[in-house]
Short mmCIF file of C-alpha atoms and ligand atoms in Angstrom, two decimals:
data_model
loop_
_atom_site.label_atom_id
_atom_site.label_comp_id
_atom_site.label_asym_id
_atom_site.label_seq_id
_atom_site.Cartn_x
_atom_site.Cartn_y
_atom_site.Cartn_z
CA UNK A 29 -85.15 -10.94 139.69
CA UNK A 30 -88.83 -10.71 139.01
CA UNK A 31 -91.40 -12.37 141.21
CA UNK A 32 -92.44 -15.70 139.84
CA UNK A 33 -96.04 -16.71 139.58
CA UNK A 34 -97.43 -20.09 138.93
CA UNK A 35 -100.19 -20.95 136.39
CA UNK A 36 -103.02 -23.52 136.90
CA UNK A 37 -102.76 -26.78 138.78
CA UNK A 38 -100.41 -29.23 137.06
CA UNK A 39 -98.97 -32.51 138.43
CA UNK A 40 -95.28 -32.25 139.36
CA UNK A 41 -94.42 -34.87 136.76
CA UNK A 42 -96.38 -33.25 133.89
CA UNK A 43 -93.98 -31.32 131.59
CA UNK A 44 -95.03 -27.93 130.45
CA UNK A 45 -94.39 -26.42 127.05
CA UNK A 46 -94.95 -22.90 125.84
CA UNK A 47 -95.25 -22.55 122.03
CA UNK A 48 -95.10 -19.02 120.50
CA UNK A 49 -97.16 -18.91 117.25
CA UNK A 50 -99.50 -21.75 118.27
CA UNK A 51 -101.97 -20.59 115.63
CA UNK A 52 -99.57 -21.18 112.76
CA UNK A 53 -98.85 -24.33 110.83
CA UNK A 54 -95.99 -25.78 112.94
CA UNK A 55 -97.44 -24.40 116.21
CA UNK A 56 -100.64 -26.35 115.68
CA UNK A 57 -98.91 -29.66 114.70
CA UNK A 58 -96.38 -29.27 117.54
CA UNK A 59 -99.21 -28.66 120.10
CA UNK A 60 -100.81 -31.84 118.92
CA UNK A 61 -97.51 -33.78 119.24
CA UNK A 62 -96.81 -32.53 122.66
CA UNK A 63 -100.38 -33.14 123.89
CA UNK A 64 -100.10 -36.63 122.66
CA UNK A 65 -96.89 -37.03 124.69
CA UNK A 66 -98.74 -35.96 127.81
CA UNK A 67 -97.42 -32.32 128.01
CA UNK A 68 -99.49 -29.51 129.41
CA UNK A 69 -99.49 -27.15 126.39
CA UNK A 70 -99.59 -23.33 126.40
CA UNK A 71 -99.51 -21.28 123.33
CA UNK A 72 -99.29 -17.52 122.55
CA UNK A 73 -101.49 -15.96 120.03
CA UNK A 74 -101.97 -12.38 118.80
CA UNK A 75 -105.08 -10.33 119.45
CA UNK A 76 -106.77 -9.91 116.08
CA UNK A 77 -110.16 -8.47 115.29
CA UNK A 78 -111.35 -11.82 114.12
CA UNK A 79 -109.98 -14.98 115.93
CA UNK A 80 -107.68 -17.20 113.98
CA UNK A 81 -107.81 -20.60 115.68
CA UNK A 82 -108.86 -22.72 112.60
CA UNK A 83 -105.83 -24.95 112.62
CA UNK A 84 -106.22 -25.85 116.30
CA UNK A 85 -109.83 -26.57 115.58
CA UNK A 86 -108.96 -28.61 112.41
CA UNK A 87 -106.65 -30.89 114.45
CA UNK A 88 -109.43 -31.03 117.20
CA UNK A 89 -107.10 -29.75 119.97
CA UNK A 90 -108.53 -26.29 120.50
CA UNK A 91 -110.12 -27.26 123.81
CA UNK A 92 -106.96 -28.97 125.03
CA UNK A 93 -104.42 -26.03 124.76
CA UNK A 94 -104.07 -23.06 127.04
CA UNK A 95 -103.98 -19.72 125.25
CA UNK A 96 -102.04 -16.68 126.25
CA UNK A 97 -102.20 -13.36 124.39
CA UNK A 98 -98.75 -12.02 123.61
CA UNK A 99 -96.98 -10.13 120.81
CA UNK A 100 -93.35 -10.34 119.95
CA UNK A 101 -92.88 -6.63 119.82
CA UNK A 102 -94.22 -6.37 123.40
CA UNK A 103 -91.63 -7.65 125.92
CA UNK A 104 -94.10 -7.37 128.80
CA UNK A 105 -96.58 -9.76 127.17
CA UNK A 106 -93.66 -12.29 126.61
CA UNK A 107 -92.67 -12.10 130.28
CA UNK A 108 -96.34 -12.51 131.22
CA UNK A 109 -96.67 -15.66 128.98
CA UNK A 110 -93.55 -17.27 130.59
CA UNK A 111 -94.70 -16.39 134.09
CA UNK A 112 -98.14 -17.83 133.50
CA UNK A 113 -96.96 -21.04 131.88
CA UNK A 114 -93.77 -21.75 133.81
CA UNK A 115 -92.58 -23.90 130.98
CA UNK A 116 -89.92 -26.57 130.99
CA UNK A 117 -89.60 -26.13 127.22
CA UNK A 118 -90.21 -23.11 125.09
CA UNK A 119 -90.67 -23.52 121.27
CA UNK A 120 -90.23 -20.20 119.60
CA UNK A 121 -92.15 -20.55 116.31
CA UNK A 122 -93.85 -17.13 116.01
CA UNK A 123 -92.46 -14.88 113.31
CA UNK A 124 -93.40 -12.81 110.26
CA UNK A 125 -92.69 -15.91 108.19
CA UNK A 126 -93.47 -14.96 104.65
CA UNK A 127 -90.38 -14.04 102.46
CA UNK A 128 -92.49 -12.05 100.11
CA UNK A 129 -93.97 -9.84 102.75
CA UNK A 130 -90.47 -9.27 104.24
CA UNK A 131 -89.66 -7.28 101.09
CA UNK A 132 -92.76 -5.15 101.68
CA UNK A 133 -92.36 -4.85 105.51
CA UNK A 134 -88.53 -5.12 106.12
CA UNK A 135 -88.45 -3.19 109.34
CA UNK A 136 -91.42 -4.93 110.86
CA UNK A 137 -89.86 -8.27 109.85
CA UNK A 138 -86.57 -7.36 111.61
CA UNK A 139 -88.48 -6.36 114.73
CA UNK A 140 -90.61 -9.50 114.92
CA UNK A 141 -88.58 -12.22 113.25
CA UNK A 142 -85.17 -10.90 114.45
CA UNK A 143 -85.42 -8.91 117.66
CA UNK A 144 -88.35 -10.96 118.88
CA UNK A 145 -85.89 -13.83 119.51
CA UNK A 146 -83.85 -11.70 121.91
CA UNK A 147 -86.94 -10.49 123.78
CA UNK A 148 -87.70 -14.12 124.52
CA UNK A 149 -84.19 -15.17 125.30
CA UNK A 150 -83.82 -12.23 127.65
CA UNK A 151 -87.02 -13.17 129.52
CA UNK A 152 -85.73 -16.66 129.92
CA UNK A 153 -82.39 -15.48 131.21
CA UNK A 154 -84.03 -13.29 133.76
CA UNK A 155 -86.96 -15.47 134.88
CA UNK A 156 -85.64 -18.95 134.54
CA UNK A 157 -82.56 -19.87 132.70
CA UNK A 158 -83.34 -23.53 132.93
CA UNK A 159 -86.01 -23.29 130.33
CA UNK A 160 -85.10 -25.24 127.28
CA UNK A 161 -85.45 -23.04 124.19
CA UNK A 162 -85.96 -24.03 120.51
CA UNK A 163 -85.43 -21.41 117.81
CA UNK A 164 -87.09 -21.80 114.45
CA UNK A 165 -84.18 -21.20 112.16
CA UNK A 166 -84.48 -21.65 108.40
CA UNK A 167 -82.86 -22.88 105.28
CA UNK A 168 -83.35 -19.30 104.00
CA UNK A 169 -80.11 -18.62 105.90
CA UNK A 170 -78.17 -20.37 103.16
CA UNK A 171 -79.78 -18.12 100.54
CA UNK A 172 -77.79 -17.55 97.38
CA UNK A 173 -74.72 -19.53 98.47
CA UNK A 174 -73.50 -21.96 95.86
CA UNK A 175 -73.11 -25.28 97.60
CA UNK A 176 -74.94 -28.25 96.17
CA UNK A 177 -76.42 -29.31 99.39
CA UNK A 178 -76.41 -27.50 102.76
CA UNK A 179 -75.41 -28.86 106.16
CA UNK A 180 -74.64 -27.27 109.68
CA UNK A 181 -71.22 -26.13 108.30
CA UNK A 182 -72.26 -24.51 105.11
CA UNK A 183 -71.75 -20.68 105.06
CA UNK A 184 -74.88 -18.53 105.19
CA UNK A 185 -75.64 -16.07 102.38
CA UNK A 186 -79.12 -14.59 103.21
CA UNK A 187 -81.06 -12.99 100.35
CA UNK A 188 -84.11 -11.27 101.88
CA UNK A 189 -85.09 -9.17 104.89
CA UNK A 190 -86.66 -12.36 106.34
CA UNK A 191 -83.51 -14.34 105.97
CA UNK A 192 -81.28 -11.69 107.57
CA UNK A 193 -83.74 -11.43 110.43
CA UNK A 194 -83.57 -15.20 110.88
CA UNK A 195 -79.71 -14.95 110.66
CA UNK A 196 -79.92 -12.59 113.70
CA UNK A 197 -82.12 -15.05 115.50
CA UNK A 198 -79.84 -17.95 114.73
CA UNK A 199 -76.75 -16.12 116.23
CA UNK A 200 -78.48 -14.66 119.21
CA UNK A 201 -79.60 -18.14 120.03
CA UNK A 202 -76.01 -19.30 119.86
CA UNK A 203 -74.80 -16.42 121.89
CA UNK A 204 -77.20 -17.10 124.78
CA UNK A 205 -76.22 -20.73 124.67
CA UNK A 206 -72.47 -20.02 124.84
CA UNK A 207 -72.53 -16.79 126.92
CA UNK A 208 -75.22 -17.70 129.45
CA UNK A 209 -75.35 -21.56 129.32
CA UNK A 210 -79.04 -21.52 128.28
CA UNK A 211 -80.13 -24.89 126.66
CA UNK A 212 -80.87 -23.21 123.28
CA UNK A 213 -81.11 -25.02 119.98
CA UNK A 214 -81.45 -23.87 116.33
CA UNK A 215 -83.50 -26.24 114.11
CA UNK A 216 -82.41 -25.19 110.60
CA UNK A 217 -85.62 -26.53 108.91
CA UNK A 218 -85.97 -26.61 105.19
CA UNK A 219 -89.38 -25.91 103.67
CA UNK A 220 -92.03 -28.08 105.18
CA UNK A 221 -95.67 -28.12 104.01
CA UNK A 222 -99.11 -29.64 104.84
CA UNK A 223 -102.75 -29.04 104.35
CA UNK A 224 -102.35 -26.44 107.15
CA UNK A 225 -99.85 -24.34 105.30
CA UNK A 226 -100.71 -20.71 104.80
CA UNK A 227 -102.27 -20.02 101.39
CA UNK A 228 -99.71 -17.51 100.30
CA UNK A 229 -96.86 -20.06 100.23
CA UNK A 230 -96.36 -21.54 96.81
CA UNK A 231 -97.26 -25.27 97.63
CA UNK A 232 -100.56 -24.56 99.14
CA UNK A 233 -101.33 -21.84 96.65
CA UNK A 234 -100.87 -24.56 94.01
CA UNK A 235 -102.80 -27.30 95.75
CA UNK A 236 -105.82 -25.00 96.55
CA UNK A 237 -105.87 -23.66 93.02
CA UNK A 238 -105.51 -26.98 91.37
CA UNK A 239 -108.58 -28.15 93.51
CA UNK A 240 -110.59 -25.15 92.56
CA UNK A 241 -109.68 -25.38 88.80
CA UNK A 242 -110.54 -29.14 88.79
CA UNK A 243 -114.02 -28.25 90.17
CA UNK A 244 -114.70 -25.32 87.92
CA UNK A 245 -114.28 -22.70 90.66
CA UNK A 246 -111.19 -20.98 89.25
CA UNK A 247 -109.91 -20.43 85.71
CA UNK A 248 -106.18 -19.69 85.96
CA UNK A 249 -103.25 -19.82 88.36
CA UNK A 250 -100.79 -16.93 88.32
CA UNK A 251 -97.30 -17.66 89.69
CA UNK A 252 -93.82 -16.10 89.87
CA UNK A 253 -90.57 -17.89 89.44
CA UNK A 254 -91.18 -21.47 88.43
CA UNK A 255 -87.47 -22.42 88.25
CA UNK A 256 -86.87 -21.91 92.05
CA UNK A 257 -85.93 -25.27 93.63
CA UNK A 258 -86.78 -26.22 97.21
CA UNK A 259 -86.28 -29.19 99.57
CA UNK A 260 -89.93 -29.74 100.58
CA UNK A 261 -90.86 -32.06 103.51
CA UNK A 262 -93.90 -32.87 105.54
CA UNK A 263 -94.70 -30.41 108.41
CA UNK A 264 -96.04 -33.04 111.07
CA UNK A 265 -92.81 -34.97 110.75
CA UNK A 266 -90.67 -31.72 111.00
CA UNK A 267 -92.19 -30.61 114.33
CA UNK A 268 -91.09 -33.98 115.87
CA UNK A 269 -87.46 -32.96 115.31
CA UNK A 270 -88.06 -29.87 117.39
CA UNK A 271 -89.10 -31.97 120.31
CA UNK A 272 -86.16 -34.36 119.83
CA UNK A 273 -83.69 -31.51 119.96
CA UNK A 274 -84.88 -30.45 123.42
CA UNK A 275 -84.67 -33.97 124.76
CA UNK A 276 -80.92 -34.17 124.18
CA UNK A 277 -78.36 -33.92 126.98
CA UNK A 278 -76.61 -30.97 125.22
CA UNK A 279 -78.07 -28.18 123.08
CA UNK A 280 -76.98 -28.10 119.45
CA UNK A 281 -78.01 -27.04 115.95
CA UNK A 282 -79.47 -29.33 113.36
CA UNK A 283 -80.51 -29.31 109.70
CA UNK A 284 -83.88 -30.91 109.08
CA UNK A 285 -84.66 -31.71 105.40
CA UNK A 286 -85.33 -34.52 102.88
CA UNK A 287 -82.05 -34.23 100.89
CA UNK A 288 -84.08 -33.90 97.63
CA UNK A 289 -84.67 -30.75 95.59
CA UNK A 290 -87.66 -29.99 93.17
CA UNK A 291 -88.67 -26.98 91.30
CA UNK A 292 -91.98 -25.03 91.51
CA UNK A 293 -92.51 -26.31 87.89
CA UNK A 294 -92.23 -29.97 89.15
CA UNK A 295 -94.65 -29.24 91.92
CA UNK A 296 -97.17 -27.90 89.42
CA UNK A 297 -96.84 -30.85 87.06
CA UNK A 298 -97.33 -33.32 89.90
CA UNK A 299 -100.24 -31.46 91.37
CA UNK A 300 -102.16 -31.07 88.03
CA UNK A 301 -101.43 -34.79 87.24
CA UNK A 302 -103.50 -35.72 90.29
CA UNK A 303 -106.67 -34.16 88.74
CA UNK A 304 -105.73 -35.30 85.19
CA UNK A 305 -105.20 -31.76 83.81
CA UNK A 306 -102.43 -30.26 81.86
CA UNK A 307 -100.93 -27.45 83.97
CA UNK A 308 -99.80 -25.50 80.89
CA UNK A 309 -103.34 -24.64 80.02
CA UNK A 310 -104.05 -22.91 83.33
CA UNK A 311 -100.78 -21.46 84.60
CA UNK A 312 -99.62 -17.87 83.82
CA UNK A 313 -96.31 -16.50 84.87
CA UNK A 314 -96.79 -13.05 86.36
CA UNK A 315 -93.69 -10.93 86.86
CA UNK A 316 -95.39 -9.00 89.68
CA UNK A 317 -95.06 -12.25 91.63
CA UNK A 318 -91.27 -12.35 91.21
CA UNK A 319 -89.29 -11.34 94.31
CA UNK A 320 -86.63 -8.58 94.05
CA UNK A 321 -84.16 -11.30 94.91
CA UNK A 322 -84.87 -15.05 95.07
CA UNK A 323 -83.16 -18.10 96.52
CA UNK A 324 -82.51 -20.39 93.49
CA UNK A 325 -81.89 -23.84 94.99
CA UNK A 326 -81.94 -25.49 98.35
CA UNK A 327 -81.27 -29.08 99.30
CA UNK A 328 -80.56 -30.09 102.96
CA UNK A 329 -78.26 -32.69 104.25
CA UNK A 330 -79.85 -34.01 107.42
CA UNK A 331 -77.11 -36.61 108.31
CA UNK A 332 -76.32 -35.10 111.66
CA UNK A 333 -80.02 -35.19 112.75
CA UNK A 334 -80.33 -38.82 111.59
CA UNK A 335 -77.21 -39.69 113.52
CA UNK A 336 -77.84 -37.78 116.70
CA UNK A 337 -81.63 -37.43 116.96
CA UNK A 338 -82.65 -40.62 115.06
CA UNK A 339 -84.83 -38.32 112.94
CA UNK A 340 -85.61 -39.18 109.26
CA UNK A 341 -88.27 -37.90 106.74
CA UNK A 342 -90.70 -40.47 105.61
CA UNK A 343 -93.05 -38.43 103.36
CA UNK A 344 -91.25 -37.47 100.15
CA UNK A 345 -92.07 -35.11 97.30
CA UNK A 346 -94.77 -36.99 95.33
CA UNK A 347 -96.66 -38.16 98.44
CA UNK A 348 -96.50 -34.64 99.93
CA UNK A 349 -98.10 -33.14 96.69
CA UNK A 350 -100.90 -35.82 96.77
CA UNK A 351 -101.61 -35.24 100.41
CA UNK A 352 -102.04 -31.58 99.81
CA UNK A 353 -104.01 -31.57 96.58
CA UNK A 354 -106.41 -34.44 97.79
CA UNK A 355 -107.12 -32.56 101.05
CA UNK A 356 -107.86 -29.26 99.25
CA UNK A 357 -110.05 -31.15 96.77
CA UNK A 358 -111.90 -32.77 99.56
CA UNK A 359 -112.44 -29.44 101.37
CA UNK A 360 -113.89 -27.70 98.28
CA UNK A 361 -116.15 -30.67 97.60
CA UNK A 362 -117.54 -30.66 101.15
CA UNK A 363 -117.94 -26.85 100.99
CA UNK A 364 -119.86 -27.20 97.67
CA UNK A 365 -122.28 -29.62 99.45
CA UNK A 366 -122.92 -27.07 102.05
CA UNK A 367 -120.74 -28.34 104.87
CA UNK A 368 -119.11 -25.78 107.04
CA UNK A 369 -115.84 -26.36 108.89
CA UNK A 370 -112.84 -24.46 110.21
CA UNK A 371 -110.85 -23.39 107.12
CA UNK A 372 -108.78 -20.58 105.72
CA UNK A 373 -109.38 -20.61 101.92
CA UNK A 374 -112.64 -18.83 101.86
CA UNK A 375 -111.16 -15.88 103.80
CA UNK A 376 -108.40 -15.07 101.31
CA UNK A 377 -108.70 -12.21 98.87
CA UNK A 378 -107.72 -12.77 95.28
CA UNK A 379 -104.14 -11.83 94.87
CA UNK A 380 -104.92 -9.27 92.11
CA UNK A 381 -106.81 -7.18 94.83
CA UNK A 382 -103.62 -6.79 96.74
CA UNK A 383 -101.58 -3.59 95.81
CA UNK A 384 -98.14 -3.91 96.79
CA UNK A 385 -94.71 -2.11 96.30
CA UNK A 386 -93.99 -4.24 93.22
CA UNK A 387 -97.32 -3.23 91.81
CA UNK A 388 -96.23 0.47 92.02
CA UNK A 389 -92.76 -0.30 90.62
CA UNK A 390 -94.43 -1.87 87.65
CA UNK A 391 -96.50 1.22 86.60
P1 NDP B 405 -96.77 -19.59 110.16
O1 NDP B 405 -96.71 -18.22 109.31
O2 NDP B 405 -97.87 -20.52 109.75
O3 NDP B 405 -97.03 -19.12 111.74
C1 NDP B 405 -96.41 -17.99 112.27
C2 NDP B 405 -96.96 -17.89 113.66
O4 NDP B 405 -96.33 -16.58 114.11
C3 NDP B 405 -98.49 -17.50 113.66
O5 NDP B 405 -98.98 -18.13 114.77
C4 NDP B 405 -98.62 -16.02 113.78
O6 NDP B 405 -99.74 -15.55 114.36
C5 NDP B 405 -97.35 -15.74 114.68
N1 NDP B 405 -96.97 -14.31 114.72
C6 NDP B 405 -96.59 -13.55 113.59
N2 NDP B 405 -96.39 -12.34 114.03
C7 NDP B 405 -96.39 -12.25 115.34
C8 NDP B 405 -96.15 -11.30 116.29
N3 NDP B 405 -95.82 -10.14 116.00
N4 NDP B 405 -96.37 -11.68 117.63
C9 NDP B 405 -96.70 -12.87 118.05
N5 NDP B 405 -96.97 -13.87 117.04
C10 NDP B 405 -96.81 -13.58 115.81
O7 NDP B 405 -95.39 -20.15 110.17
P2 NDP B 405 -94.99 -21.74 110.23
O8 NDP B 405 -95.73 -22.37 111.29
O9 NDP B 405 -94.81 -22.26 108.88
O10 NDP B 405 -93.46 -21.50 110.75
C11 NDP B 405 -93.14 -21.57 112.14
C12 NDP B 405 -91.77 -20.90 112.28
O11 NDP B 405 -90.73 -21.63 111.62
C13 NDP B 405 -91.58 -19.48 111.75
O12 NDP B 405 -90.66 -18.80 112.68
C14 NDP B 405 -91.02 -19.69 110.39
O13 NDP B 405 -90.28 -18.47 110.03
C15 NDP B 405 -90.09 -20.83 110.69
N6 NDP B 405 -89.71 -21.68 109.59
C16 NDP B 405 -90.76 -22.21 108.77
C17 NDP B 405 -90.49 -23.08 107.70
C18 NDP B 405 -91.60 -23.77 106.91
O14 NDP B 405 -91.25 -24.16 105.87
N7 NDP B 405 -92.79 -23.78 107.39
C19 NDP B 405 -89.02 -23.46 107.45
C20 NDP B 405 -88.09 -22.84 108.38
C21 NDP B 405 -88.43 -21.97 109.28
P3 NDP B 405 -101.10 -15.29 113.48
O15 NDP B 405 -101.65 -16.64 113.25
O16 NDP B 405 -101.80 -14.33 114.34
O17 NDP B 405 -100.65 -14.68 112.15
P1 GDR B 406 -90.03 -19.74 100.84
O1 GDR B 406 -91.51 -20.26 100.47
O2 GDR B 406 -89.78 -18.39 100.30
O3 GDR B 406 -89.13 -20.80 100.32
O4 GDR B 406 -90.14 -19.65 102.37
P2 GDR B 406 -92.52 -19.85 99.38
O5 GDR B 406 -93.46 -20.99 99.26
O6 GDR B 406 -93.17 -18.57 99.60
O7 GDR B 406 -91.60 -19.71 98.03
C1 GDR B 406 -90.95 -20.81 97.49
C2 GDR B 406 -90.48 -20.44 96.08
O8 GDR B 406 -91.55 -20.38 95.14
C3 GDR B 406 -91.43 -19.24 94.33
N1 GDR B 406 -92.77 -18.81 93.78
C4 GDR B 406 -93.71 -18.38 94.53
N2 GDR B 406 -93.82 -18.21 95.87
C5 GDR B 406 -95.02 -17.81 96.34
N3 GDR B 406 -95.27 -17.62 97.63
N4 GDR B 406 -96.09 -17.49 95.48
C6 GDR B 406 -96.01 -17.46 94.12
O9 GDR B 406 -96.88 -17.19 93.43
C7 GDR B 406 -94.73 -18.09 93.68
N5 GDR B 406 -94.34 -18.29 92.38
C8 GDR B 406 -93.09 -18.71 92.53
C9 GDR B 406 -90.79 -18.21 95.22
O10 GDR B 406 -90.20 -17.12 94.44
C10 GDR B 406 -89.79 -19.05 95.95
O11 GDR B 406 -88.64 -19.21 95.24
C11 GDR B 406 -90.66 -20.68 103.20
C12 GDR B 406 -91.30 -19.99 104.44
O12 GDR B 406 -92.00 -20.97 105.22
C13 GDR B 406 -90.19 -19.42 105.34
O13 GDR B 406 -90.65 -19.04 106.63
C14 GDR B 406 -89.20 -20.62 105.66
O14 GDR B 406 -88.11 -20.09 106.43
C15 GDR B 406 -88.73 -21.12 104.30
O15 GDR B 406 -89.75 -21.66 103.65
C16 GDR B 406 -87.69 -22.27 104.50
#
């Protein structure tokens, strides 16, 4: 057994949470939720040449969280993060989370998104098996299965290197729960979006582009498969389900979703409607943006979460699109007036500048 060390002064009653991936969309919203609940919040972040704390700054919680450098491929750094934070609850959100990139970096995705889970569970097992563990599982596990809607008993049929890495994470979580008695839960979350979503994901790519097109800053929007259907919910509500899972008496796995499904095409229509423009005039389908294999349709049945966690989605599809487009419009308007604030959009390169494996296959 390793020697345990204790982090900064905390009152005995104050709960402590460690969030891996605190710089990501869910990490930031979860940190805010837990701070509001009175937790002492620690979060791991990766050392980058330029800091990436804009989401924490955007939510005005940057000064309130405790940051620990750690990388999922470096076991020692994970052990260190747990030793420093001594958490009651560990929310494992860090991952290479973009399905498109997993086709470009299948091995790295396996290391980070798959094996990274075991590195954390092993550290918990060795340092303090009483730590409650949340694993960020995904609706991508269902992949290309053919059920009309998916619940906790639906068979998995992963369709990307990302999904198969998440499948490994899902099962290793169950194995540590059953084999070692660790309080470990899988939240099988369907797509959830927000103004803090990364710009490479289709919803935010659309909301950001619609805002720029409406303001005359962009001429066209290139997209891949418009027929893909997803069950899209609102991220701040989804992180609440993570917290609820770890407050139960027994660990279990839960689907978190809205039980609605909409296509990328519908998202486009709705988003352009908000700025009174006809999407057909601006959108081009680009086959380079198609994935080698895509998930066609997802719709999650969250009945178990409703019954056992009392969790339900409130923001549905149209409201979600509105929240995202209006926020991106507002940001670009503020930017044009000379206001400067923490924000990601100005740092992204145009997609046509990115040369990928698909680009080579196309030539
Ligand atoms: P993001 O991509 O926004 O955030 C991912 C986080 O992981 C970032 O903080 C990122 O750091 C960190 N990270 C990436 N690689 C490493 C690494 N090697 N070592 C340490 N940290 C790393 O994802 P989301 O917030 O949207 O998602 C959170 C989790 O939930 C992910 O595991 C995702 O796969 C899963 N998920 C997400 C869903 C969604 O719809 N959002 C649905 C279902 C599951 P950095 O900021 O430095 O890049
Ligand atoms: P997804 O999200 O793969 O479902 O994974 P994404 O928004 O990337 O894609 C959704 C669907 O839109 C289609 N699509 C495009 N996607 C992107 N990114 N860019 C495009 O230009 C484009 N055109 C069409 C895709 O082909 C796909 O069918 C997300 C991530 O958050 C995962 O981490 C998480 O596990 C799942 O949601 C649930």
